[in-house]
């Protein structure tokens, strides 16, 4: 561990976790991550490649085919998962620090994220006990039907950098509750919190090989997991482009694929809405996590008659959003994750300018001694076809469009390839109901934004994904349904007539 003298920030050294052991990469190679807010190295990790991936999959395969985990009762698995939740709580400060420093995210926000993640582990622990299948006794006097639920098998989890521990916790505890065994590949930009989980799982009593955690690049480790013949399912959260590649790569053994992908999420603001509440939610929705959020409400669709008045409120609030050091308790918006991402965001803003949109606020990289920070940006006069209105910017950039009537607003809102989330601000019941029914997205927020609960399913329509996480059926994603039909009594309806029957 090395300590930066100026900031006191300690760089952590990690190992990967395979078959119940902390170990180095087979090649011995390592890589580092610098804090995007402080420009100093904060983590040093083994760099996995195909050999490590194959070892991790082999360990998960063995644990699934012959190990105790899939054969335990749901109650036993549940007890272990509750212990994991308790231990995550015990070690939460280290997990928080890893996500803050590697991701550049505000510390107050990450504390809430880890608390939410612990809640997900507890919710999944409950589901481990409720997978009892069904029976059907209405199939006639000679037949009893049972449907049983069985774990899918070896599951690969590939996760992004923007909510490292939360997104892992939307998948891993549910896969474990189902009785699956797992290989986890966190993003190479933010692997620390996932790597810390290995020892926690071990202490909680998760048997060796049930969870394996390796870090490497998407093109090597991620691709190998997606193609691997011994992986039965892949659950991926990340960009739509990579998600499409995963579908192609997984075709070799027709893996089950669950995808949580990008979004271009609209908030519709009607003239009859509570405009103060809506303005606060619009500012929160687009600048939270520096806009690097699948649920970022990057499109404001506001009724034309109030658009200037509403934008004035949004701009006034935006000027009060605190951007800066993620370790500062007062910071609301932290750093941009890396230079590529910064260049991409600035590219969208300059493209919008050339297309005729108006940058009313921000639009530039902030002048700071250290780190990558972007000024919260508000763009108006955006039209439906501009790339800034159709593509995921993944930065603190609000694009504003206007509408004349609700049909128009819904048509603009639904006018992209994405369908992750959408919202409406209105005081009219009819408008809320219409939007709730006609907006094409996996989650619709009415007079709120980004509220979420383990009890509520989350996922995308169209190019925002396949499947749903969370909610009462989350565990089913990781299970196969089997029909077992029991015949009772002598065979009925002989296919080959008994000898002598039918002859004269
Ligand atoms: P990304 O797609 O670049 O990477 C995600 C993960 O995939 C990383 O672990 C990466 O190493 C891996 N990967 C990259 N190339 C791969 C390949 N060829 N094969 C297999 N794996 C590969 O995404 P990102 O930049 O880390 O995250 C941002 C994206 O994630 C945004 O599009 C965002 O909307 C999306 N996201 C979606 C949700 C959701 O729940 N829908 C949540 C968070 C983020």
Short mmCIF file of C-alpha atoms and ligand atoms in Angstrom, two decimals:
data_model
loop_
_atom_site.label_atom_id
_atom_site.label_comp_id
_atom_site.label_asym_id
_atom_site.label_seq_id
_atom_site.Cartn_x
_atom_site.Cartn_y
_atom_site.Cartn_z
CA UNK A 1 0.00 0.00 0.00
CA UNK A 2 1.42 3.44 -0.93
CA UNK A 3 0.22 6.73 0.51
CA UNK A 4 0.03 9.99 -1.46
CA UNK A 5 1.74 12.56 0.80
CA UNK A 6 -0.31 15.55 -0.41
CA UNK A 7 -3.77 13.99 0.01
CA UNK A 8 -3.16 11.09 2.43
CA UNK A 9 -5.00 8.81 -0.04
CA UNK A 10 -3.77 5.21 0.13
CA UNK A 11 -3.36 3.12 -3.01
CA UNK A 12 -4.72 -0.39 -2.39
CA UNK A 13 -3.22 -3.57 -3.75
CA UNK A 14 -5.69 -6.30 -4.72
CA UNK A 15 -5.74 -9.95 -5.73
CA UNK A 16 -8.30 -11.82 -7.80
CA UNK A 17 -10.47 -14.54 -6.23
CA UNK A 18 -10.62 -18.01 -7.80
CA UNK A 19 -11.83 -21.25 -6.22
CA UNK A 20 -11.80 -19.79 -2.72
CA UNK A 21 -8.28 -18.36 -2.97
CA UNK A 22 -6.87 -14.88 -3.35
CA UNK A 23 -4.33 -15.15 -6.17
CA UNK A 24 -2.38 -13.28 -8.82
CA UNK A 25 -3.04 -13.46 -12.56
CA UNK A 26 -1.51 -16.49 -14.29
CA UNK A 27 0.69 -14.16 -16.34
CA UNK A 28 1.81 -12.23 -13.24
CA UNK A 29 0.76 -9.00 -14.99
CA UNK A 30 -0.80 -6.14 -13.03
CA UNK A 31 -2.41 -2.80 -13.88
CA UNK A 32 -3.32 0.36 -11.97
CA UNK A 33 -6.22 2.79 -11.73
CA UNK A 34 -5.89 6.50 -10.95
CA UNK A 35 -8.62 8.51 -9.28
CA UNK A 36 -10.23 10.64 -12.00
CA UNK A 37 -10.74 13.34 -9.36
CA UNK A 38 -7.24 13.39 -7.83
CA UNK A 39 -4.90 12.13 -10.60
CA UNK A 40 -3.14 9.70 -8.27
CA UNK A 41 -2.96 5.92 -8.35
CA UNK A 42 -5.57 4.45 -6.00
CA UNK A 43 -5.52 0.76 -6.93
CA UNK A 44 -3.22 -1.93 -8.27
CA UNK A 45 -4.80 -5.15 -9.59
CA UNK A 46 -3.87 -8.46 -11.25
CA UNK A 47 -4.67 -8.35 -14.97
CA UNK A 48 -6.62 -11.47 -15.87
CA UNK A 49 -6.56 -12.91 -19.36
CA UNK A 50 -8.03 -15.96 -21.08
CA UNK A 51 -6.09 -18.43 -18.86
CA UNK A 52 -7.51 -16.86 -15.66
CA UNK A 53 -10.98 -16.79 -17.20
CA UNK A 54 -10.79 -20.49 -18.01
CA UNK A 55 -9.62 -21.27 -14.45
CA UNK A 56 -12.44 -19.22 -12.95
CA UNK A 57 -15.05 -20.89 -15.18
CA UNK A 58 -13.65 -24.35 -14.37
CA UNK A 59 -13.92 -23.61 -10.63
CA UNK A 60 -17.51 -22.40 -11.04
CA UNK A 61 -18.37 -25.43 -13.20
CA UNK A 62 -16.99 -27.86 -10.62
CA UNK A 63 -18.79 -26.06 -7.79
CA UNK A 64 -22.03 -26.28 -9.73
CA UNK A 65 -21.75 -29.86 -10.98
CA UNK A 66 -20.48 -31.49 -7.79
CA UNK A 67 -20.41 -28.91 -4.99
CA UNK A 68 -22.82 -28.32 -2.12
CA UNK A 69 -24.18 -24.87 -3.08
CA UNK A 70 -26.87 -25.84 -5.66
CA UNK A 71 -27.85 -28.81 -3.46
CA UNK A 72 -28.35 -26.85 -0.22
CA UNK A 73 -31.83 -26.02 0.93
CA UNK A 74 -33.08 -22.53 0.16
CA UNK A 75 -33.07 -21.86 3.90
CA UNK A 76 -29.35 -22.66 4.16
CA UNK A 77 -28.47 -20.44 1.19
CA UNK A 78 -30.63 -17.70 2.65
CA UNK A 79 -28.75 -17.80 5.96
CA UNK A 80 -25.41 -17.44 4.16
CA UNK A 81 -26.68 -14.50 2.09
CA UNK A 82 -27.94 -12.71 5.20
CA UNK A 83 -24.45 -13.18 6.68
CA UNK A 84 -22.92 -11.65 3.53
CA UNK A 85 -25.21 -8.62 3.96
CA UNK A 86 -24.09 -8.23 7.59
CA UNK A 87 -20.42 -8.49 6.65
CA UNK A 88 -20.80 -5.99 3.80
CA UNK A 89 -22.22 -3.65 6.43
CA UNK A 90 -19.23 -4.30 8.70
CA UNK A 91 -16.76 -3.57 5.88
CA UNK A 92 -18.77 -0.84 4.17
CA UNK A 93 -16.26 1.97 4.69
CA UNK A 94 -13.61 0.20 2.56
CA UNK A 95 -16.16 -0.56 -0.15
CA UNK A 96 -17.32 3.07 -0.15
CA UNK A 97 -13.77 4.36 -0.44
CA UNK A 98 -12.94 2.04 -3.34
CA UNK A 99 -15.97 3.20 -5.37
CA UNK A 100 -15.38 6.89 -4.50
CA UNK A 101 -11.71 6.91 -5.47
CA UNK A 102 -11.83 4.67 -8.54
CA UNK A 103 -15.08 6.15 -9.86
CA UNK A 104 -14.74 9.80 -8.77
CA UNK A 105 -18.23 9.66 -7.21
CA UNK A 106 -19.34 11.81 -4.24
CA UNK A 107 -18.85 10.04 -0.91
CA UNK A 108 -22.33 10.85 0.43
CA UNK A 109 -23.86 9.31 -2.69
CA UNK A 110 -21.72 6.16 -2.48
CA UNK A 111 -22.65 5.63 1.17
CA UNK A 112 -26.30 5.57 0.06
CA UNK A 113 -25.41 3.21 -2.82
CA UNK A 114 -23.75 0.69 -0.48
CA UNK A 115 -26.70 0.89 1.92
CA UNK A 116 -28.99 0.16 -1.06
CA UNK A 117 -26.74 -2.74 -2.08
CA UNK A 118 -26.96 -4.27 1.41
CA UNK A 119 -30.73 -4.04 1.16
CA UNK A 120 -30.58 -5.94 -2.16
CA UNK A 121 -28.57 -8.77 -0.55
CA UNK A 122 -31.20 -9.06 2.19
CA UNK A 123 -34.08 -8.98 -0.30
CA UNK A 124 -32.44 -11.72 -2.39
CA UNK A 125 -31.73 -13.77 0.75
CA UNK A 126 -35.51 -13.84 1.34
CA UNK A 127 -36.15 -15.02 -2.23
CA UNK A 128 -33.85 -18.03 -1.72
CA UNK A 129 -36.64 -19.59 0.38
CA UNK A 130 -39.55 -18.99 -1.97
CA UNK A 131 -38.66 -21.09 -5.04
CA UNK A 132 -41.10 -23.93 -4.62
CA UNK A 133 -42.53 -24.44 -8.13
CA UNK A 134 -46.13 -25.48 -8.64
CA UNK A 135 -48.29 -28.55 -8.84
CA UNK A 136 -51.19 -29.29 -11.19
CA UNK A 137 -53.73 -31.87 -10.10
CA UNK A 138 -56.28 -31.00 -12.81
CA UNK A 139 -54.72 -33.07 -15.58
CA UNK A 140 -57.06 -36.07 -15.16
CA UNK A 141 -57.19 -38.93 -12.66
CA UNK A 142 -53.99 -40.60 -13.93
CA UNK A 143 -51.71 -37.62 -14.05
CA UNK A 144 -50.06 -35.27 -11.58
CA UNK A 145 -47.93 -32.43 -12.92
CA UNK A 146 -45.14 -30.71 -11.01
CA UNK A 147 -43.12 -27.75 -12.14
CA UNK A 148 -39.81 -27.44 -10.36
CA UNK A 149 -37.30 -24.61 -10.49
CA UNK A 150 -33.63 -25.36 -10.87
CA UNK A 151 -30.61 -23.07 -11.02
CA UNK A 152 -29.48 -22.28 -14.58
CA UNK A 153 -25.86 -23.30 -13.87
CA UNK A 154 -22.68 -21.27 -14.24
CA UNK A 155 -23.46 -17.58 -14.66
CA UNK A 156 -21.02 -14.89 -15.81
CA UNK A 157 -21.73 -11.38 -14.50
CA UNK A 158 -20.15 -8.50 -16.42
CA UNK A 159 -20.63 -5.07 -14.87
CA UNK A 160 -19.84 -1.42 -15.72
CA UNK A 161 -17.98 1.32 -13.83
CA UNK A 162 -20.76 3.77 -13.05
CA UNK A 163 -22.34 1.99 -10.03
CA UNK A 164 -19.81 -0.74 -9.31
CA UNK A 165 -21.10 -2.33 -6.11
CA UNK A 166 -24.83 -1.63 -6.58
CA UNK A 167 -25.01 -3.18 -10.04
CA UNK A 168 -23.10 -6.23 -8.84
CA UNK A 169 -25.64 -6.48 -6.00
CA UNK A 170 -28.56 -6.36 -8.45
CA UNK A 171 -27.25 -9.62 -9.90
CA UNK A 172 -24.98 -11.66 -7.63
CA UNK A 173 -27.21 -12.29 -4.59
CA UNK A 174 -30.11 -13.34 -6.84
CA UNK A 175 -27.90 -15.74 -8.83
CA UNK A 176 -26.62 -17.19 -5.54
CA UNK A 177 -30.11 -17.39 -4.04
CA UNK A 178 -31.11 -19.48 -7.07
CA UNK A 179 -28.20 -21.89 -6.45
CA UNK A 180 -26.06 -20.84 -9.41
CA UNK A 181 -22.30 -20.54 -9.33
CA UNK A 182 -20.71 -17.42 -10.71
CA UNK A 183 -17.78 -15.72 -12.41
CA UNK A 184 -17.77 -11.95 -11.85
CA UNK A 185 -15.96 -9.54 -14.16
CA UNK A 186 -16.23 -5.97 -12.90
CA UNK A 187 -15.17 -3.04 -15.04
CA UNK A 188 -11.42 -2.61 -15.24
CA UNK A 189 -11.97 1.05 -14.23
CA UNK A 190 -13.63 0.27 -10.87
CA UNK A 191 -12.79 -3.28 -9.74
CA UNK A 192 -11.87 -2.65 -6.08
CA UNK A 193 -15.22 -3.16 -4.35
CA UNK A 194 -15.94 -6.38 -6.26
CA UNK A 195 -12.48 -7.77 -5.47
CA UNK A 196 -13.00 -7.00 -1.77
CA UNK A 197 -16.13 -9.13 -1.83
CA UNK A 198 -14.18 -12.41 -2.25
CA UNK A 199 -12.96 -12.52 1.35
CA UNK A 200 -16.38 -11.37 2.63
CA UNK A 201 -18.14 -14.24 0.83
CA UNK A 202 -15.61 -16.68 2.21
CA UNK A 203 -16.11 -15.45 5.77
CA UNK A 204 -19.89 -15.69 5.33
CA UNK A 205 -19.62 -19.37 4.37
CA UNK A 206 -19.97 -19.32 0.57
CA UNK A 207 -18.10 -22.50 -0.48
CA UNK A 208 -14.96 -22.34 -2.63
CA UNK A 209 -15.60 -22.01 -6.36
CA UNK A 210 -19.15 -20.69 -5.99
CA UNK A 211 -18.08 -17.10 -6.70
CA UNK A 212 -14.93 -16.27 -8.68
CA UNK A 213 -13.88 -12.66 -9.28
CA UNK A 214 -11.43 -11.70 -12.01
CA UNK A 215 -10.56 -8.36 -13.60
CA UNK A 216 -9.42 -7.88 -17.13
CA UNK A 217 -10.35 -6.05 -20.28
CA UNK A 218 -13.67 -6.56 -22.01
CA UNK A 219 -12.08 -7.66 -25.27
CA UNK A 220 -10.23 -10.55 -23.57
CA UNK A 221 -11.94 -11.63 -20.32
CA UNK A 222 -15.44 -10.34 -21.19
CA UNK A 223 -15.35 -11.81 -24.67
CA UNK A 224 -14.07 -15.18 -23.40
CA UNK A 225 -16.87 -15.32 -20.81
CA UNK A 226 -19.49 -14.52 -23.44
CA UNK A 227 -18.14 -17.26 -25.74
CA UNK A 228 -17.26 -19.85 -23.11
CA UNK A 229 -18.95 -23.23 -23.70
CA UNK A 230 -19.07 -23.96 -19.95
CA UNK A 231 -20.93 -20.76 -19.07
CA UNK A 232 -24.71 -21.28 -19.13
CA UNK A 233 -25.89 -17.70 -18.71
CA UNK A 234 -24.49 -14.23 -19.02
CA UNK A 235 -25.91 -11.26 -17.18
CA UNK A 236 -24.46 -8.03 -18.53
CA UNK A 237 -24.87 -4.39 -17.64
CA UNK A 238 -23.16 -1.89 -19.91
CA UNK A 239 -23.45 -0.14 -23.23
CA UNK A 240 -25.87 -1.19 -25.95
CA UNK A 241 -23.02 -1.66 -28.45
CA UNK A 242 -21.17 -4.14 -26.21
CA UNK A 243 -24.48 -5.82 -25.29
CA UNK A 244 -25.11 -6.56 -28.97
CA UNK A 245 -21.61 -8.07 -29.23
CA UNK A 246 -22.36 -10.27 -26.22
CA UNK A 247 -25.50 -11.62 -27.86
CA UNK A 248 -23.43 -12.56 -30.93
CA UNK A 249 -20.59 -14.07 -28.88
CA UNK A 250 -22.98 -16.11 -26.73
CA UNK A 251 -24.56 -17.90 -29.70
CA UNK A 252 -22.05 -20.78 -29.66
CA UNK A 253 -23.83 -22.61 -26.84
CA UNK A 254 -27.03 -20.52 -26.88
CA UNK A 255 -26.50 -19.06 -23.43
CA UNK A 256 -29.32 -17.41 -21.63
CA UNK A 257 -28.59 -13.67 -21.90
CA UNK A 258 -29.86 -10.89 -19.64
CA UNK A 259 -28.95 -7.35 -20.69
CA UNK A 260 -29.22 -4.00 -18.87
CA UNK A 261 -28.12 -1.40 -21.41
CA UNK A 262 -28.11 2.31 -22.15
CA UNK A 263 -30.90 4.87 -22.13
CA UNK A 264 -31.89 8.28 -23.47
CA UNK A 265 -34.45 8.99 -20.82
CA UNK A 266 -36.99 11.81 -21.12
CA UNK A 267 -38.74 13.80 -18.42
CA UNK A 268 -41.90 15.45 -19.77
CA UNK A 269 -42.89 18.63 -17.94
CA UNK A 270 -46.46 19.86 -18.51
CA UNK A 271 -47.56 23.43 -17.87
CA UNK A 272 -49.91 22.21 -15.12
CA UNK A 273 -47.09 20.56 -13.09
CA UNK A 274 -45.60 21.65 -9.79
CA UNK A 275 -42.77 23.44 -11.57
CA UNK A 276 -40.47 23.82 -8.53
CA UNK A 277 -40.60 20.08 -7.85
CA UNK A 278 -40.14 19.29 -11.54
CA UNK A 279 -37.14 21.63 -11.88
CA UNK A 280 -35.42 20.02 -8.90
CA UNK A 281 -36.03 16.54 -10.35
CA UNK A 282 -34.77 17.57 -13.80
CA UNK A 283 -31.54 18.94 -12.30
CA UNK A 284 -31.12 15.85 -10.10
CA UNK A 285 -32.02 13.50 -12.93
CA UNK A 286 -29.39 14.76 -15.35
CA UNK A 287 -26.51 15.78 -13.06
CA UNK A 288 -26.63 12.89 -10.56
CA UNK A 289 -23.41 10.84 -10.94
CA UNK A 290 -22.24 13.55 -13.38
CA UNK A 291 -24.83 12.24 -15.83
CA UNK A 292 -22.92 8.95 -16.06
CA UNK A 293 -26.03 7.05 -15.24
CA UNK A 294 -28.17 4.68 -17.32
CA UNK A 295 -31.21 6.46 -15.87
CA UNK A 296 -29.89 9.94 -16.58
CA UNK A 297 -32.82 12.11 -17.67
CA UNK A 298 -30.77 13.59 -20.44
CA UNK A 299 -33.83 14.83 -22.33
CA UNK A 300 -36.14 17.50 -20.95
CA UNK A 301 -39.37 17.70 -22.98
CA UNK A 302 -41.17 20.78 -21.73
CA UNK A 303 -44.47 22.34 -22.78
CA UNK A 304 -43.74 25.24 -25.10
CA UNK A 305 -45.90 27.77 -23.25
CA UNK A 306 -43.73 27.50 -20.11
CA UNK A 307 -40.40 26.51 -21.60
CA UNK A 308 -38.56 29.80 -20.98
CA UNK A 309 -39.91 30.17 -17.46
CA UNK A 310 -39.08 26.56 -16.64
CA UNK A 311 -35.58 26.71 -18.12
CA UNK A 312 -34.89 29.79 -15.98
CA UNK A 313 -35.72 27.71 -12.89
CA UNK A 314 -33.53 24.85 -14.11
CA UNK A 315 -30.62 27.18 -14.81
CA UNK A 316 -30.90 28.85 -11.40
CA UNK A 317 -30.79 25.45 -9.65
CA UNK A 318 -27.98 24.19 -11.90
CA UNK A 319 -25.76 27.10 -10.86
CA UNK A 320 -26.10 25.94 -7.25
CA UNK A 321 -25.00 22.32 -7.91
CA UNK A 322 -21.66 21.73 -6.17
CA UNK A 323 -19.08 20.06 -8.40
CA UNK A 324 -15.73 18.96 -7.03
CA UNK A 325 -13.71 16.65 -4.80
CA UNK A 326 -15.78 13.49 -4.25
CA UNK A 327 -14.29 13.13 -0.75
CA UNK A 328 -15.85 16.46 0.25
CA UNK A 329 -19.14 15.85 2.09
CA UNK A 330 -20.73 18.86 0.36
CA UNK A 331 -20.02 17.68 -3.20
CA UNK A 332 -23.04 16.70 -5.29
CA UNK A 333 -21.27 16.01 -8.60
CA UNK A 334 -17.85 14.36 -8.87
CA UNK A 335 -15.49 13.59 -11.73
CA UNK A 336 -15.87 12.30 -15.28
CA UNK A 337 -14.54 8.76 -15.31
CA UNK A 338 -11.73 9.20 -17.86
CA UNK A 339 -10.39 11.34 -20.69
CA UNK A 340 -12.19 9.31 -23.39
CA UNK A 341 -15.50 9.95 -21.71
CA UNK A 342 -14.70 13.68 -21.33
CA UNK A 343 -13.81 13.92 -25.04
CA UNK A 344 -17.01 12.11 -25.99
CA UNK A 345 -19.18 14.47 -23.92
CA UNK A 346 -17.47 17.61 -25.25
CA UNK A 347 -17.88 16.19 -28.77
CA UNK A 348 -21.65 15.94 -28.29
CA UNK A 349 -21.81 19.54 -27.03
CA UNK A 350 -19.82 20.94 -29.94
CA UNK A 351 -21.86 18.82 -32.37
CA UNK A 352 -25.07 20.27 -30.92
CA UNK A 353 -23.70 23.79 -31.33
CA UNK A 354 -22.91 23.13 -34.98
CA UNK A 355 -26.39 21.66 -35.43
CA UNK A 356 -27.94 24.96 -34.25
CA UNK A 357 -28.71 24.15 -30.60
CA UNK A 358 -27.99 26.77 -27.93
CA UNK A 359 -25.60 26.02 -25.04
CA UNK A 360 -27.16 28.13 -22.27
CA UNK A 361 -24.96 26.99 -19.40
CA UNK A 362 -21.64 25.16 -19.10
CA UNK A 363 -20.47 23.08 -22.03
CA UNK A 364 -16.81 23.04 -21.01
CA UNK A 365 -14.29 21.12 -18.96
CA UNK A 366 -13.76 22.86 -15.63
CA UNK A 367 -10.40 24.51 -15.01
CA UNK A 368 -9.12 22.60 -11.98
CA UNK A 369 -5.60 21.84 -10.75
CA UNK A 370 -6.38 18.13 -10.69
CA UNK A 371 -8.96 15.75 -12.06
CA UNK A 372 -11.52 15.63 -14.83
CA UNK A 373 -14.56 17.77 -14.07
CA UNK A 374 -17.23 19.11 -16.38
CA UNK A 375 -19.50 22.09 -15.82
CA UNK A 376 -23.17 21.14 -15.60
CA UNK A 377 -24.50 21.92 -19.04
CA UNK A 378 -27.91 23.01 -20.28
CA UNK A 379 -28.62 22.96 -24.01
CA UNK A 380 -31.84 24.31 -25.53
CA UNK A 381 -33.30 24.57 -29.05
CA UNK A 382 -32.59 20.88 -29.56
CA UNK A 383 -34.56 19.09 -32.26
CA UNK A 384 -35.55 15.44 -32.35
CA UNK A 385 -33.03 14.30 -34.97
CA UNK A 386 -29.89 15.86 -33.44
CA UNK A 387 -27.44 13.25 -32.05
CA UNK A 388 -27.62 15.03 -28.67
CA UNK A 389 -31.35 14.18 -28.64
CA UNK A 390 -31.03 10.56 -29.75
CA UNK A 391 -27.69 9.20 -28.45
CA UNK A 392 -26.56 8.46 -24.91
CA UNK A 393 -24.14 11.29 -23.96
CA UNK A 394 -23.35 9.84 -20.52
CA UNK A 395 -22.32 13.18 -19.07
CA UNK A 396 -23.81 16.19 -17.23
CA UNK A 397 -25.61 17.54 -20.29
CA UNK A 398 -29.32 18.37 -20.45
CA UNK A 399 -30.92 18.55 -23.90
CA UNK A 400 -34.15 20.52 -24.02
CA UNK A 401 -36.95 20.00 -26.52
CA UNK A 402 -40.44 21.50 -26.45
CA UNK A 403 -43.93 20.15 -27.16
CA UNK A 404 -47.36 21.51 -28.06
CA UNK A 405 -49.64 18.73 -26.75
CA UNK A 406 -49.24 15.45 -24.89
CA UNK A 407 -49.41 13.27 -28.01
CA UNK A 408 -46.52 15.30 -29.38
CA UNK A 409 -44.57 14.92 -26.10
CA UNK A 410 -45.06 11.16 -26.01
CA UNK A 411 -44.06 10.82 -29.64
CA UNK A 412 -40.81 12.76 -28.96
CA UNK A 413 -40.20 10.72 -25.79
CA UNK A 414 -40.63 7.42 -27.63
CA UNK A 415 -38.61 8.58 -30.64
CA UNK A 416 -35.28 6.87 -29.88
CA UNK A 417 -34.04 3.27 -30.03
CA UNK A 418 -33.85 3.18 -26.24
CA UNK A 419 -36.57 2.41 -23.69
CA UNK A 420 -35.07 2.32 -20.22
CA UNK A 421 -36.98 4.93 -18.21
CA UNK A 422 -39.23 7.95 -18.74
CA UNK A 423 -41.19 10.36 -16.60
CA UNK A 424 -43.92 12.95 -16.56
CA UNK A 425 -44.64 15.94 -14.34
CA UNK A 426 -48.32 16.92 -14.33
CA UNK A 427 -51.18 17.62 -11.96
CA UNK A 428 -53.74 16.11 -14.36
CA UNK A 429 -54.73 12.54 -13.64
CA UNK A 430 -55.62 11.97 -17.31
CA UNK A 431 -52.17 13.07 -18.52
CA UNK A 432 -50.41 10.91 -15.93
CA UNK A 433 -52.48 7.89 -16.89
CA UNK A 434 -51.94 8.42 -20.61
CA UNK A 435 -48.18 8.81 -20.17
CA UNK A 436 -48.01 5.79 -17.87
CA UNK A 437 -49.67 3.69 -20.55
CA UNK A 438 -48.12 5.09 -23.71
CA UNK A 439 -44.51 5.85 -22.79
CA UNK A 440 -42.36 3.02 -24.04
CA UNK A 441 -39.88 2.28 -21.26
CA UNK A 442 -39.24 -0.28 -18.54
CA UNK A 443 -39.85 2.24 -15.75
CA UNK A 444 -42.19 5.25 -15.82
CA UNK A 445 -41.93 7.83 -13.05
CA UNK A 446 -44.96 10.05 -12.43
CA UNK A 447 -44.17 13.19 -10.44
CA UNK A 448 -40.90 11.66 -9.25
CA UNK A 449 -37.59 10.56 -10.77
CA UNK A 450 -35.21 7.66 -10.16
CA UNK A 451 -37.00 6.31 -7.10
CA UNK A 452 -36.24 2.60 -6.92
CA UNK A 453 -36.87 -0.29 -4.58
CA UNK A 454 -35.65 -3.91 -4.52
CA UNK A 455 -39.35 -4.84 -4.69
CA UNK A 456 -39.82 -3.13 -8.10
CA UNK A 457 -38.52 -4.73 -11.32
CA UNK A 458 -36.01 -2.71 -13.33
CA UNK A 459 -34.86 -3.08 -16.93
CA UNK A 460 -35.25 -1.80 -20.44
CA UNK A 461 -37.39 -2.16 -23.54
CA UNK A 462 -36.06 -2.14 -27.10
CA UNK A 463 -32.28 -1.43 -27.24
CA UNK A 464 -32.15 -0.75 -23.50
CA UNK A 465 -32.09 -4.41 -22.65
CA UNK A 466 -33.56 -7.85 -22.24
CA UNK A 467 -35.06 -9.03 -18.96
CA UNK A 468 -35.72 -7.41 -15.59
CA UNK A 469 -33.68 -7.27 -12.42
CA UNK A 470 -35.02 -6.84 -8.89
CA UNK A 471 -38.67 -7.36 -7.99
CA UNK A 472 -40.39 -10.50 -6.76
CA UNK A 473 -39.39 -12.49 -9.85
CA UNK A 474 -35.70 -11.46 -9.99
CA UNK A 475 -34.46 -14.87 -8.91
CA UNK A 476 -36.37 -16.54 -11.76
CA UNK A 477 -33.97 -15.05 -14.29
CA UNK A 478 -31.37 -17.41 -12.86
CA UNK A 479 -33.59 -20.49 -12.88
CA UNK A 480 -34.85 -23.07 -15.33
CA UNK A 481 -38.42 -24.33 -15.09
CA UNK A 482 -38.83 -28.08 -15.40
CA UNK A 483 -42.13 -29.94 -15.90
CA UNK A 484 -42.32 -33.36 -14.27
CA UNK A 485 -45.37 -35.47 -15.16
CA UNK A 486 -46.28 -38.42 -12.93
CA UNK A 487 -48.54 -41.11 -14.33
CA UNK A 488 -50.59 -43.17 -11.92
CA UNK A 489 -52.19 -46.58 -12.66
CA UNK A 490 -52.10 -48.76 -15.81
CA UNK A 491 -51.00 -47.17 -19.09
CA UNK A 492 -53.92 -45.45 -20.78
CA UNK A 493 -54.36 -44.84 -24.52
CA UNK A 494 -51.94 -47.53 -25.73
CA UNK A 495 -50.08 -46.30 -28.86
CA UNK A 496 -49.48 -49.83 -30.09
CA UNK A 497 -52.65 -51.81 -29.41
CA UNK A 498 -52.18 -54.82 -27.13
CA UNK A 499 -51.54 -58.09 -29.01
CA UNK A 500 -54.83 -59.59 -30.24
CA UNK A 501 -56.79 -56.36 -29.88
CA UNK A 502 -58.37 -55.32 -33.19
CA UNK A 503 -57.84 -58.78 -34.92
CA UNK A 504 -60.76 -60.97 -35.97
P1 LIG B 1 -19.22 -0.95 -21.47
O1 LIG B 1 -20.24 -1.63 -22.29
O2 LIG B 1 -18.08 -0.30 -22.14
O3 LIG B 1 -18.56 -2.00 -20.43
C1 LIG B 1 -19.33 -2.74 -19.52
C2 LIG B 1 -18.56 -3.99 -19.15
O4 LIG B 1 -18.40 -4.79 -20.32
C3 LIG B 1 -17.16 -3.75 -18.61
O5 LIG B 1 -16.88 -4.69 -17.58
C4 LIG B 1 -16.30 -4.01 -19.83
O6 LIG B 1 -14.98 -4.43 -19.51
C5 LIG B 1 -17.05 -5.14 -20.49
N1 LIG B 1 -16.79 -5.28 -21.93
C6 LIG B 1 -16.32 -4.37 -22.80
N2 LIG B 1 -16.18 -4.92 -24.03
C7 LIG B 1 -16.59 -6.21 -23.93
C8 LIG B 1 -16.70 -7.29 -24.86
N3 LIG B 1 -16.35 -7.16 -26.13
N4 LIG B 1 -17.18 -8.47 -24.42
C9 LIG B 1 -17.57 -8.62 -23.14
N5 LIG B 1 -17.48 -7.63 -22.19
C10 LIG B 1 -16.99 -6.45 -22.60
O7 LIG B 1 -20.02 0.05 -20.52
P2 LIG B 1 -19.44 1.07 -19.45
O8 LIG B 1 -18.80 2.20 -20.18
O9 LIG B 1 -18.66 0.34 -18.42
O10 LIG B 1 -20.80 1.56 -18.76
C11 LIG B 1 -21.61 2.53 -19.29
C12 LIG B 1 -22.79 1.93 -20.03
O11 LIG B 1 -23.50 1.05 -19.18
C13 LIG B 1 -23.79 2.98 -20.46
O12 LIG B 1 -24.24 2.70 -21.76
C14 LIG B 1 -24.93 2.82 -19.46
O13 LIG B 1 -26.19 3.28 -19.90
C15 LIG B 1 -24.90 1.35 -19.24
N6 LIG B 1 -25.55 1.02 -17.96
C16 LIG B 1 -26.79 0.45 -17.97
C17 LIG B 1 -27.44 0.17 -16.76
C18 LIG B 1 -28.81 -0.47 -16.72
O14 LIG B 1 -29.19 -0.97 -15.67
N7 LIG B 1 -29.55 -0.50 -17.83
C19 LIG B 1 -26.81 0.48 -15.56
C20 LIG B 1 -25.55 1.07 -15.60
C21 LIG B 1 -24.92 1.33 -16.80
#
